[in-house]
Tab-separated table of N, CA and C in Angstrom:
chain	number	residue	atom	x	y	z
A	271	UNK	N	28.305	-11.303	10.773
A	271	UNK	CA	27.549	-12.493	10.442
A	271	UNK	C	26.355	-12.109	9.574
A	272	UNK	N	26.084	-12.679	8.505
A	272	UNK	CA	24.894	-12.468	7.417
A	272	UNK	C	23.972	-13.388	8.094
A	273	UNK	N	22.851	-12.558	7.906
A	273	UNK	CA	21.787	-13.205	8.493
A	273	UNK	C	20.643	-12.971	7.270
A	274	UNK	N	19.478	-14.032	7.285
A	274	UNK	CA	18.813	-14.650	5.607
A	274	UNK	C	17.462	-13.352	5.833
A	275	UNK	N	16.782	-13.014	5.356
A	275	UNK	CA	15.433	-11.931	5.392
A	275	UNK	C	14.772	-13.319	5.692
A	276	UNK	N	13.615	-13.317	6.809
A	276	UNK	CA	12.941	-14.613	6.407
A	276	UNK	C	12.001	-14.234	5.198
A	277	UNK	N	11.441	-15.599	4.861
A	277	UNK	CA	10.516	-15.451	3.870
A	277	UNK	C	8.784	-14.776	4.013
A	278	UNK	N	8.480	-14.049	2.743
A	278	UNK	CA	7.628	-13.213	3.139
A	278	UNK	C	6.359	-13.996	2.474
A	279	UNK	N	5.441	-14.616	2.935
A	279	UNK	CA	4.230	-14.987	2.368
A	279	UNK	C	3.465	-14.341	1.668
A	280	UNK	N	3.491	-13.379	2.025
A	280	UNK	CA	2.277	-12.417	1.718
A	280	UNK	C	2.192	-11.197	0.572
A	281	UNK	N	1.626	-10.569	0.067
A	281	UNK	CA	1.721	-9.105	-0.507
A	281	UNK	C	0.898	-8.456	0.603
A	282	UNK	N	1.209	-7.321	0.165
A	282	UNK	CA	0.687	-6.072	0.948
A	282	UNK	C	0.169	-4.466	-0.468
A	283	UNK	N	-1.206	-4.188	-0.290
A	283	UNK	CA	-1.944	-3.521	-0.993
A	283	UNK	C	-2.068	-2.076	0.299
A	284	UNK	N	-1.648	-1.211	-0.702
A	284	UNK	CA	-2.089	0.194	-0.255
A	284	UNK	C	-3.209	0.301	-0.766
A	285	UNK	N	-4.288	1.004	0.072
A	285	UNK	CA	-5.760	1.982	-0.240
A	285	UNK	C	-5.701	3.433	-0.091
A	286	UNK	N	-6.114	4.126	-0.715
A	286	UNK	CA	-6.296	5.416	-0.531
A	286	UNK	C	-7.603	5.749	-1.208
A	287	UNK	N	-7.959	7.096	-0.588
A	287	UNK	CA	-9.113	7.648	-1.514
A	287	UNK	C	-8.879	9.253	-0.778
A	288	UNK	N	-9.407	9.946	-1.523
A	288	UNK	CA	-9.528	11.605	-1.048
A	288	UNK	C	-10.554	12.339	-1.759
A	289	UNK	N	-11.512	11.647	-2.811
A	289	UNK	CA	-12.253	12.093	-3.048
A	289	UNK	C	-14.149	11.357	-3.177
A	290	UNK	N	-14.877	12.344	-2.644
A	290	UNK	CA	-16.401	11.682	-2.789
A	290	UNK	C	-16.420	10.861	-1.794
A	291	UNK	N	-17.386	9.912	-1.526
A	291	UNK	CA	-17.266	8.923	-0.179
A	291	UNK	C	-16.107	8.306	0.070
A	292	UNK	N	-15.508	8.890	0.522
A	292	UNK	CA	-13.722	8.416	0.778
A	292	UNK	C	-14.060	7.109	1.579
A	293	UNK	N	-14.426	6.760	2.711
A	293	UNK	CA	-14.382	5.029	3.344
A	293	UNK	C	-15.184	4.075	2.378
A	294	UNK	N	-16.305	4.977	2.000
A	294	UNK	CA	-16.787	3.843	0.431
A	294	UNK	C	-16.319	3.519	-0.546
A	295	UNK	N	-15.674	4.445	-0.865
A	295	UNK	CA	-14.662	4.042	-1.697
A	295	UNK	C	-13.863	3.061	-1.673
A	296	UNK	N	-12.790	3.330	-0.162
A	296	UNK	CA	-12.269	1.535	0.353
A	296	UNK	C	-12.943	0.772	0.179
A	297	UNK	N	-14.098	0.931	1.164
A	297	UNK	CA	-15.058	-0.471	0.988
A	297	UNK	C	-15.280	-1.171	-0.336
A	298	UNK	N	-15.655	-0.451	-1.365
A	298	UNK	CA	-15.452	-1.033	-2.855
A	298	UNK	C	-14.432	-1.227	-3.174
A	299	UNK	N	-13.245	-0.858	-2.646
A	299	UNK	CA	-11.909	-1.549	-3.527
A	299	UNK	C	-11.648	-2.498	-2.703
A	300	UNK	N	-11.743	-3.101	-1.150
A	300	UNK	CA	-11.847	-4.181	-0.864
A	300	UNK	C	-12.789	-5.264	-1.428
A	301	UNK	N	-13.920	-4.707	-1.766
A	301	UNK	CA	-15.152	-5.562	-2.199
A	301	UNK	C	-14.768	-5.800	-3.706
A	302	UNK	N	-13.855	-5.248	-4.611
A	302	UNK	CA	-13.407	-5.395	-5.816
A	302	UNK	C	-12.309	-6.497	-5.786
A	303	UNK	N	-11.992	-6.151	-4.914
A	303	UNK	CA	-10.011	-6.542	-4.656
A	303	UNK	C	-11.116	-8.591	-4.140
A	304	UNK	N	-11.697	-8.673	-3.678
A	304	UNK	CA	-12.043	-9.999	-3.408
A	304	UNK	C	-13.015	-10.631	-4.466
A	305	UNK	N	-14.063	-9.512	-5.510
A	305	UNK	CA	-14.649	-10.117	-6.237
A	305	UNK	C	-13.164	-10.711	-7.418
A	306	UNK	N	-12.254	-9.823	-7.613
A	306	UNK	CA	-11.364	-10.126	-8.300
A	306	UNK	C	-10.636	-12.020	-8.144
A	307	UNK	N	-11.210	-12.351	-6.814
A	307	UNK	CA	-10.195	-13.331	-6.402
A	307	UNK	C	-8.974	-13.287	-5.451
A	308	UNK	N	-8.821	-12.277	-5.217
A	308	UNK	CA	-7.755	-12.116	-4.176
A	308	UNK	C	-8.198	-12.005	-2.732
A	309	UNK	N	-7.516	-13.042	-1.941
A	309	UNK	CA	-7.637	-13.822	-0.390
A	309	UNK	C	-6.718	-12.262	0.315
A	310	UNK	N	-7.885	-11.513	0.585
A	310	UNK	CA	-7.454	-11.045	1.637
A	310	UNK	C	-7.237	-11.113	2.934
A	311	UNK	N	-6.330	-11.281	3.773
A	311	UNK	CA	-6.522	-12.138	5.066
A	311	UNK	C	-6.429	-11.310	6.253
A	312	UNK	N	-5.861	-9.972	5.691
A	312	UNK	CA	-6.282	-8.984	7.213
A	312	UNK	C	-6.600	-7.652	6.492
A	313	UNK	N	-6.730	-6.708	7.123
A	313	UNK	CA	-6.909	-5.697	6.797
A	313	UNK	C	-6.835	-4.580	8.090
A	314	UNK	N	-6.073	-3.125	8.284
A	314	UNK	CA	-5.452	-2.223	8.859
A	314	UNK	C	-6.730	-1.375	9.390
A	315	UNK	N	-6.424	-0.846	10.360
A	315	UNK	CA	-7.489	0.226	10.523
A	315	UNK	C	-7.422	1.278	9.447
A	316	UNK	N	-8.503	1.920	9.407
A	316	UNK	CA	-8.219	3.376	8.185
A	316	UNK	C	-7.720	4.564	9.252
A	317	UNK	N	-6.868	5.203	8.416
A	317	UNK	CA	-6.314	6.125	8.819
A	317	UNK	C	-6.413	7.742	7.715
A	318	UNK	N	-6.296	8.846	8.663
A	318	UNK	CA	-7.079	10.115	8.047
A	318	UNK	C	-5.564	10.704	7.986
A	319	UNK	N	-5.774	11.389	6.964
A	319	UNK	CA	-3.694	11.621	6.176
A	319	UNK	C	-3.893	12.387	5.333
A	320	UNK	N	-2.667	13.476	5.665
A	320	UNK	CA	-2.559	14.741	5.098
A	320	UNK	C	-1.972	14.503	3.474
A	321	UNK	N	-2.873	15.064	2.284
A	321	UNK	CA	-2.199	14.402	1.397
A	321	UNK	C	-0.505	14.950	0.969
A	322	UNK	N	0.069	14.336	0.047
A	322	UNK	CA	1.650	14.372	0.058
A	322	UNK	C	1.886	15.811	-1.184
A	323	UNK	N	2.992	16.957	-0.615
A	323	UNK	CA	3.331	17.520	-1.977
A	323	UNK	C	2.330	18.696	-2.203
A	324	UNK	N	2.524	19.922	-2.997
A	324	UNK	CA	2.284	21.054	-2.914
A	324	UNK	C	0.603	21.167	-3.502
A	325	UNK	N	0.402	20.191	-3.926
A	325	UNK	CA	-1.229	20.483	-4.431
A	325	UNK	C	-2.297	20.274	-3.800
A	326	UNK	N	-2.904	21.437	-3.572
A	326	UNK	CA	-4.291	21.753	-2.459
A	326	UNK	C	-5.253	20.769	-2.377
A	327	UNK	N	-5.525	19.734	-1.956
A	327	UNK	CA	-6.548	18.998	-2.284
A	327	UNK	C	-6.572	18.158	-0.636
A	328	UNK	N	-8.244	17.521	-0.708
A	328	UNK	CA	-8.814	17.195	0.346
A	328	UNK	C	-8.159	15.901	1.108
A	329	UNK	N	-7.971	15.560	1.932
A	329	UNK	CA	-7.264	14.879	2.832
A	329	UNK	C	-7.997	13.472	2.626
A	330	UNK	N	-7.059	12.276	3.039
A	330	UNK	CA	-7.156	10.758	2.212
A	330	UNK	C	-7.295	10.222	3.756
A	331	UNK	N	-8.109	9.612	2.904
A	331	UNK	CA	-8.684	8.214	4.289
A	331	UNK	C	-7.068	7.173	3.705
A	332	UNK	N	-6.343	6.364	4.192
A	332	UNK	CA	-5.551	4.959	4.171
A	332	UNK	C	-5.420	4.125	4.548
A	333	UNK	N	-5.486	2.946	4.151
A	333	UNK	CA	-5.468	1.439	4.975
A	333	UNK	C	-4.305	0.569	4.120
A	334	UNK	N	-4.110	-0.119	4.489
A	334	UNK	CA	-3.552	-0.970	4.174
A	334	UNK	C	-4.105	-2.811	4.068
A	335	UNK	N	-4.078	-3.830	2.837
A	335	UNK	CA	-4.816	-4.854	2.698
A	335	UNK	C	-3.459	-5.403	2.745
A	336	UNK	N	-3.561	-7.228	3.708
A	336	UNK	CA	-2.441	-7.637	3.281
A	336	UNK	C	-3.382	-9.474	2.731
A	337	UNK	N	-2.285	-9.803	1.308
A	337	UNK	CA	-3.062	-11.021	0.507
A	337	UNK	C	-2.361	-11.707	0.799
A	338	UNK	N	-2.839	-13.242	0.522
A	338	UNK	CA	-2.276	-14.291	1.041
A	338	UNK	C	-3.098	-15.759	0.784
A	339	UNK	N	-2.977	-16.961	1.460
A	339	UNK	CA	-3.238	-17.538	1.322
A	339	UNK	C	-2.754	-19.040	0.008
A	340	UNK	N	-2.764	-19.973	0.058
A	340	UNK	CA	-2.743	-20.925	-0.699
A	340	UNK	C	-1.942	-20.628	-1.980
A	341	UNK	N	-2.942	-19.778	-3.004
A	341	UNK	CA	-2.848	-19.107	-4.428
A	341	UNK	C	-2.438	-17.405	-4.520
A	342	UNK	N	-1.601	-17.001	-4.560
A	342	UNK	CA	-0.906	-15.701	-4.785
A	342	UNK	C	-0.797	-15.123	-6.010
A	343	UNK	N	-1.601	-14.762	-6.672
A	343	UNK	CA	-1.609	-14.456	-8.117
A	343	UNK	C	-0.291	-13.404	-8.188
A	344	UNK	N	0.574	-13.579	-9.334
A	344	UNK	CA	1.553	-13.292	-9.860
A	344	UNK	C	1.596	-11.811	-9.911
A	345	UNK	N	3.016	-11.029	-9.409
A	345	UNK	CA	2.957	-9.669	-9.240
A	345	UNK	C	2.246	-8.895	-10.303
A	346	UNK	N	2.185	-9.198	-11.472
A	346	UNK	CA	1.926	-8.432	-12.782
A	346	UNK	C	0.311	-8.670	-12.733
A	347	UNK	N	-0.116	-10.139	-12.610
A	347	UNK	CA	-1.427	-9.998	-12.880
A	347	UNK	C	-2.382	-9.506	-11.617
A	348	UNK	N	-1.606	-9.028	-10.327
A	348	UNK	CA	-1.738	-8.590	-9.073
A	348	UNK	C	-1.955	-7.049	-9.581
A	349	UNK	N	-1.075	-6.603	-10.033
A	349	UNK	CA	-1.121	-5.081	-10.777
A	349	UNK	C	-2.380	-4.778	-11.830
A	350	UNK	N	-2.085	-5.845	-12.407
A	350	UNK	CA	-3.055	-5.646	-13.515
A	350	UNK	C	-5.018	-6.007	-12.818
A	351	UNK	N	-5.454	-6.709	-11.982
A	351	UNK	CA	-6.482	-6.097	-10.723
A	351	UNK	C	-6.494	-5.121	-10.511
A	352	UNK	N	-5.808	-4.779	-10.075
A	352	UNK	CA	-5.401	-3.657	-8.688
A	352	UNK	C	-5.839	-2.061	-9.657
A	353	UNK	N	-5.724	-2.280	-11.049
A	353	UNK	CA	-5.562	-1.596	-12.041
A	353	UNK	C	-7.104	-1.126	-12.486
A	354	UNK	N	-7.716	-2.506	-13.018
A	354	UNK	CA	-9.007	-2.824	-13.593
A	354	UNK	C	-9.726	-1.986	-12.156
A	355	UNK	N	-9.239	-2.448	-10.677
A	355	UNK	CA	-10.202	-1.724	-10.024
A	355	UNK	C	-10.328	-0.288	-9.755
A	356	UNK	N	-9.532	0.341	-9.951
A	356	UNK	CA	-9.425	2.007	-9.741
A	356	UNK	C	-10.221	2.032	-11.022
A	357	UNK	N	-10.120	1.407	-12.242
A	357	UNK	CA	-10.755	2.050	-13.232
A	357	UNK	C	-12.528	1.974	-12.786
A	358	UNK	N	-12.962	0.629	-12.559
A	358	UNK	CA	-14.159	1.021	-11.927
A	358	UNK	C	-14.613	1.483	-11.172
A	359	UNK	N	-13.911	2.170	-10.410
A	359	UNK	CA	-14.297	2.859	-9.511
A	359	UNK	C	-13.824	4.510	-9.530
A	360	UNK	N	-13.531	4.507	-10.833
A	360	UNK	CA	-13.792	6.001	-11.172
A	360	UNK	C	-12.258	6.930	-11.100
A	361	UNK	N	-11.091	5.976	-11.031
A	361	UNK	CA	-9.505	6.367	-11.279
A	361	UNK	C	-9.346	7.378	-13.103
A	362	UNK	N	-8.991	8.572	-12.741
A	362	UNK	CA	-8.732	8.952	-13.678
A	362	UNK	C	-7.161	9.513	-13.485
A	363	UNK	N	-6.119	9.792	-14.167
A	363	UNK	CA	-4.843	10.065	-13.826
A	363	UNK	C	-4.141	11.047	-14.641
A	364	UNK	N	-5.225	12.077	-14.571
A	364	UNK	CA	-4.924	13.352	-15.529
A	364	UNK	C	-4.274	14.548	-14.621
A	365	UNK	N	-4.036	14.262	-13.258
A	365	UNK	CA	-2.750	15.111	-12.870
A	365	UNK	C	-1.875	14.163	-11.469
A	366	UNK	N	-0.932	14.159	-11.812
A	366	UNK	CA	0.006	13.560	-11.291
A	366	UNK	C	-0.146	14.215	-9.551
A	367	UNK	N	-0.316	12.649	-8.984
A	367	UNK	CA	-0.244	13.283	-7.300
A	367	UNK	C	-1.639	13.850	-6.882
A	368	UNK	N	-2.668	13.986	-7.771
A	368	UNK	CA	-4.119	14.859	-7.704
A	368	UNK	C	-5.223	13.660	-6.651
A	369	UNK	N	-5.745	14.236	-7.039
A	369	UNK	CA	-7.133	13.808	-5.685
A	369	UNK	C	-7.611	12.648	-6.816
A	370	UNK	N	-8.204	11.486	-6.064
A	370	UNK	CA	-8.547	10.923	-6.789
A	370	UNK	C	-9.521	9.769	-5.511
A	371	UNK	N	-10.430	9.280	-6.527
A	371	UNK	CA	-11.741	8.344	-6.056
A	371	UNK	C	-10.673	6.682	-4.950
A	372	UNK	N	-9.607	6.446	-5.595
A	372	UNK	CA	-9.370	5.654	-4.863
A	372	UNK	C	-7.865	5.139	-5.584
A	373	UNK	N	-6.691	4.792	-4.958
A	373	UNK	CA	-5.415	4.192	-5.323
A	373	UNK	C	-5.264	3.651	-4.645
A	374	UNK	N	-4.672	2.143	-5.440
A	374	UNK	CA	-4.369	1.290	-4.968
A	374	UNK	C	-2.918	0.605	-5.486
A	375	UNK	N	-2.033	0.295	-4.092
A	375	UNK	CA	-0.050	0.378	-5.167
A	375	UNK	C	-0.051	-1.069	-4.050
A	376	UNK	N	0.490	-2.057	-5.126
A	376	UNK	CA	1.059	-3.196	-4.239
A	376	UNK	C	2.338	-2.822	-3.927
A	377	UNK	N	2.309	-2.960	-2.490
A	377	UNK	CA	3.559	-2.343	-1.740
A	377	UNK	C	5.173	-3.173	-1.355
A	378	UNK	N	4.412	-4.775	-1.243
A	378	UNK	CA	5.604	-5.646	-1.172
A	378	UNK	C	4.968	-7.366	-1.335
A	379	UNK	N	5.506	-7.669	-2.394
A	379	UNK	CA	5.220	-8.763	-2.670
A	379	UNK	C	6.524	-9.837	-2.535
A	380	UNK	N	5.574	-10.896	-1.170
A	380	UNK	CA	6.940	-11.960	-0.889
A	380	UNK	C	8.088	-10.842	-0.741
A	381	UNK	N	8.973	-11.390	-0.948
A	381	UNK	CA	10.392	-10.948	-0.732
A	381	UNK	C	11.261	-10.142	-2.024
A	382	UNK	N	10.327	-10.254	-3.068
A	382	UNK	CA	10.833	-9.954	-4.335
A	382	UNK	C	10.877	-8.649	-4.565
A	383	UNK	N	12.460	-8.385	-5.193
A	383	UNK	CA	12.493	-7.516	-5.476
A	383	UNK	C	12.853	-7.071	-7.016
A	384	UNK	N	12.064	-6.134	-7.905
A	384	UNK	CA	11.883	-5.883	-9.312
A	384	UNK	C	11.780	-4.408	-9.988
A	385	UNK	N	12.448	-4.444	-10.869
A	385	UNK	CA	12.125	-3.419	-11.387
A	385	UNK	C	12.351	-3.431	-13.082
A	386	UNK	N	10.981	-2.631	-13.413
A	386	UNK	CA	10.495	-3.243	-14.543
A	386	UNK	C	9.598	-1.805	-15.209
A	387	UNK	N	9.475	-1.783	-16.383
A	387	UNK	CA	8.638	-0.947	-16.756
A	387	UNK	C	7.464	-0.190	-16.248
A	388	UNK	N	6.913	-1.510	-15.712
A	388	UNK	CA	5.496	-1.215	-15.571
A	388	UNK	C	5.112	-1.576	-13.746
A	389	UNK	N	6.428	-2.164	-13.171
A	389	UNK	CA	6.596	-2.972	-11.552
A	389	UNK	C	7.542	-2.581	-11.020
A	390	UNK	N	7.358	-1.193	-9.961
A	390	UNK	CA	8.693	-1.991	-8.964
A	390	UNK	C	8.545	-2.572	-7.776
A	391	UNK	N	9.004	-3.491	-7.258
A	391	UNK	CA	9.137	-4.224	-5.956
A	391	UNK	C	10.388	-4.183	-5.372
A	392	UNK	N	10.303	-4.023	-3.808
A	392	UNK	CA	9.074	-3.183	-3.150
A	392	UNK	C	8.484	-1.886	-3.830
A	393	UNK	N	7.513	-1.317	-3.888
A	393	UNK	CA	6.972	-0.194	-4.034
A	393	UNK	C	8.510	1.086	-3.705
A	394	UNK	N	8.744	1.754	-4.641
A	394	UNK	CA	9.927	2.844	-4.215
A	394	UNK	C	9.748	3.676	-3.505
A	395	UNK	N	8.988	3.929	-2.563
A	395	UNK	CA	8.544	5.206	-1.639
A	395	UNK	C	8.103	5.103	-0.411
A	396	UNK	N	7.640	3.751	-0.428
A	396	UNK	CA	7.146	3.335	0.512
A	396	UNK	C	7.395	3.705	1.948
A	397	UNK	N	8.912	3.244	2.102
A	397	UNK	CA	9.567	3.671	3.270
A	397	UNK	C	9.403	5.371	3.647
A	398	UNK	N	9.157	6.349	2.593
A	398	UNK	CA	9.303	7.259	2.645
A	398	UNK	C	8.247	8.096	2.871
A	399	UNK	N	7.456	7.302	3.200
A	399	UNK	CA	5.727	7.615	3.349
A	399	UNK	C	4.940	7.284	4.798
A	400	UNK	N	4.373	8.337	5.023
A	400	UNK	CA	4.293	7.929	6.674
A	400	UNK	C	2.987	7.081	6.570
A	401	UNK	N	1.990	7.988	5.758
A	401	UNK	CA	0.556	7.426	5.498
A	401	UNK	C	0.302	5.826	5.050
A	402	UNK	N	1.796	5.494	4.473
A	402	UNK	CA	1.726	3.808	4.289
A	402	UNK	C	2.291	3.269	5.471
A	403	UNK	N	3.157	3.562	6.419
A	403	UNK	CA	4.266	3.435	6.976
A	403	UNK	C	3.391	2.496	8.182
A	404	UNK	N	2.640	3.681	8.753
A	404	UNK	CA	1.423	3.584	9.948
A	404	UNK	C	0.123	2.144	9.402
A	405	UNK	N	-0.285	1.859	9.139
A	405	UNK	CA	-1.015	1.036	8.403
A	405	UNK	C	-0.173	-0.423	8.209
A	406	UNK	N	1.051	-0.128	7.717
A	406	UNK	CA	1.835	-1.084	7.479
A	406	UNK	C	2.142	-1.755	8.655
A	407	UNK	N	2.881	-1.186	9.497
A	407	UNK	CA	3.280	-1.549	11.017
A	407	UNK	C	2.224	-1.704	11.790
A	408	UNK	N	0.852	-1.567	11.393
A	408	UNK	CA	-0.026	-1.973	12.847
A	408	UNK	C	0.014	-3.460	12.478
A	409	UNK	N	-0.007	-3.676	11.332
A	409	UNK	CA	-0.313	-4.989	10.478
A	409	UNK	C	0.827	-6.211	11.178
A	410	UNK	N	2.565	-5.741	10.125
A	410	UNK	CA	3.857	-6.537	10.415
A	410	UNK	C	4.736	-5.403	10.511
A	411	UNK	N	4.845	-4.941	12.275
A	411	UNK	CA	5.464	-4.340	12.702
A	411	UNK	C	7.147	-4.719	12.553
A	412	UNK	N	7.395	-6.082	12.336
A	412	UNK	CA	8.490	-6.963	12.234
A	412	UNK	C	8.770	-7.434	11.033
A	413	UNK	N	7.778	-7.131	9.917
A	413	UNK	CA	8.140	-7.555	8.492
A	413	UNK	C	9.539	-6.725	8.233
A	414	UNK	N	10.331	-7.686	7.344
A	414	UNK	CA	11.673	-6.986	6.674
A	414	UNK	C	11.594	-6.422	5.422
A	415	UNK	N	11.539	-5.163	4.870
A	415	UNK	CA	11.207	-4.202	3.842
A	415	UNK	C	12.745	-5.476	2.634
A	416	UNK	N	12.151	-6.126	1.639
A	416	UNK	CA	13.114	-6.806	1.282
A	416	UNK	C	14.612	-6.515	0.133
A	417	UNK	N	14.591	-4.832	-0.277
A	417	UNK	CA	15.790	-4.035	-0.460
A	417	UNK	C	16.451	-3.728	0.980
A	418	UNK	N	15.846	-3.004	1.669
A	418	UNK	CA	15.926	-2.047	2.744
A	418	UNK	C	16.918	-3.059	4.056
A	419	UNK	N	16.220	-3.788	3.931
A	419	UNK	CA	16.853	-5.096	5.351
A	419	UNK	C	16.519	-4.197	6.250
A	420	UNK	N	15.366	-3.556	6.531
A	420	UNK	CA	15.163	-3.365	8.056
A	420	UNK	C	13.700	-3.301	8.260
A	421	UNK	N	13.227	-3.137	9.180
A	421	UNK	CA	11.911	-3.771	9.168
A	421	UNK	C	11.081	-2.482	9.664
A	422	UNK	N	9.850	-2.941	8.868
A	422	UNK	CA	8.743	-2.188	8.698
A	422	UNK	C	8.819	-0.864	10.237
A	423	UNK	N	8.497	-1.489	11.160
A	423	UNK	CA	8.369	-1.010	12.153
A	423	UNK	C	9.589	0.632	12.736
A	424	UNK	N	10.988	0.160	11.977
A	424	UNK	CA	12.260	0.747	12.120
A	424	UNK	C	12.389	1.641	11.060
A	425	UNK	N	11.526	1.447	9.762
A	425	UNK	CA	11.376	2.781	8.858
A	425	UNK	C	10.092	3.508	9.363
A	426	UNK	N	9.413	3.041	9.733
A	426	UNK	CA	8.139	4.191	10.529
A	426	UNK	C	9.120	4.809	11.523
A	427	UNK	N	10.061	4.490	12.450
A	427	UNK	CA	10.435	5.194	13.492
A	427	UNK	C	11.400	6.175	13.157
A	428	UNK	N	11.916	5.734	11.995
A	428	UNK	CA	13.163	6.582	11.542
A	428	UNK	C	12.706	7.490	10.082
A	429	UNK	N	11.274	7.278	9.781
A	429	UNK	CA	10.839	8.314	8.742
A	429	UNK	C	11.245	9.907	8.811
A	430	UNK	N	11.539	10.230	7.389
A	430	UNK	CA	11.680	12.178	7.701
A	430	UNK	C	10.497	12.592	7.429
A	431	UNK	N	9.639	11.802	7.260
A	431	UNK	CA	7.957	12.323	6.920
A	431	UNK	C	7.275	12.842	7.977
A	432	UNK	N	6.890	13.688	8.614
A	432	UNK	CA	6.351	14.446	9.930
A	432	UNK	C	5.051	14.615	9.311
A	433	UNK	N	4.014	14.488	8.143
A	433	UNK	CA	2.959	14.405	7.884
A	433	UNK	C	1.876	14.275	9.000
A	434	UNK	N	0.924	14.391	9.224
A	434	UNK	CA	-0.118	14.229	10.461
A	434	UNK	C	-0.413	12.974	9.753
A	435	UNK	N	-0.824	11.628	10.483
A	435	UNK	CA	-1.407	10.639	10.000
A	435	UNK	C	-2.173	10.326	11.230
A	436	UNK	N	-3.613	10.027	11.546
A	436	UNK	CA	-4.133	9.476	12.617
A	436	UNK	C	-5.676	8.826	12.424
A	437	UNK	N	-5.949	8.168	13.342
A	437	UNK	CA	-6.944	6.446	13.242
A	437	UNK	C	-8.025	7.628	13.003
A	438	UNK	N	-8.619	7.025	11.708
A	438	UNK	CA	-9.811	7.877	11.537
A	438	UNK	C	-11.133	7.263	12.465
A	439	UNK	N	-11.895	8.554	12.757
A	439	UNK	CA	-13.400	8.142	13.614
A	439	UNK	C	-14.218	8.410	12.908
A	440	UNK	N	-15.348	7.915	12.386
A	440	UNK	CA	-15.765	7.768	11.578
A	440	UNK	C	-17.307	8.854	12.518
């Protein structure tokens, strides 16, 4: 029996930072992410995460933002924010995977799924990432990943990512 994904209201915004005031950093890309206009309506605890992949660098605070509300600005011009704000806040992307002031990847928007030059939806890694994984599921432990058909909660449990991820204390 086929059964429908329900419908997903919402997007969902990854945070990261690993360098310089790493939780200030969030704090300004939340405080960006709303001067921008975007209705954030919850937001994840931060979490302290080993960064991903062979290059030595200092360990990332992560949260997760999920948007919503009424007006949902359009995946592209969602990107294109999300974009403008790493740049003010000091995003430079001169080594791939490197330490950086703050990233921010829309992770799943609504139910849509895209792929595009410059967009993919869902985010391609996502599932494959513990540091989003954890953040994601405290949020919609029951959300349906909308390629994947299984839900948020069931790719955190079944991740091959063994990464340390845990509730940062500030």
């Amino acid at each position: 029996m086929f059964t429908q994904t329900p419908p997903i209201d919402n997007a969902y915004v990854a945070l990261g930072s690993n360098l310089g005031d790493r939780a200030g950093n969030l704090l300004l890309a939340v405080r960006g992410m709303m001067a921008a206009g975007l209705n954030i309506t919850r937001l994840s605890a931060i979490y302290e995460t080993e960064p991903v992949g062979d290059l030595a660098q200092p360990s990332f605070l992560n949260m997760v933002a999920e948007l919503g509300g009424e007006y949902l600005a359009q995946p592209e011009e969602l990107l294109k924010a999300l974009l403008q704000i790493e740049k003010s806040l000091g995003r430079t992307r001169e080594v791939p995977h490197g330490p950086r002031t703050v990233d921010l990847d829309l992770l799943i928007y609504r139910n849509e799924v895209r792929y595009s030059e410059t967009l993919t939806l869902p985010h391609p890694r996502l599932h494959e990432r513990r540091f989003v994984l954890e953040p994601l599921a405290e949020l919609c432990p029951q959300l349906v990943h909308p390629r994947l058909h299984r839900t948020i909660g069931q790719l955190l449990n079944d991740t091959a990512d063994n990464s340390a991820v845990k509730r940062w204390q500030p």
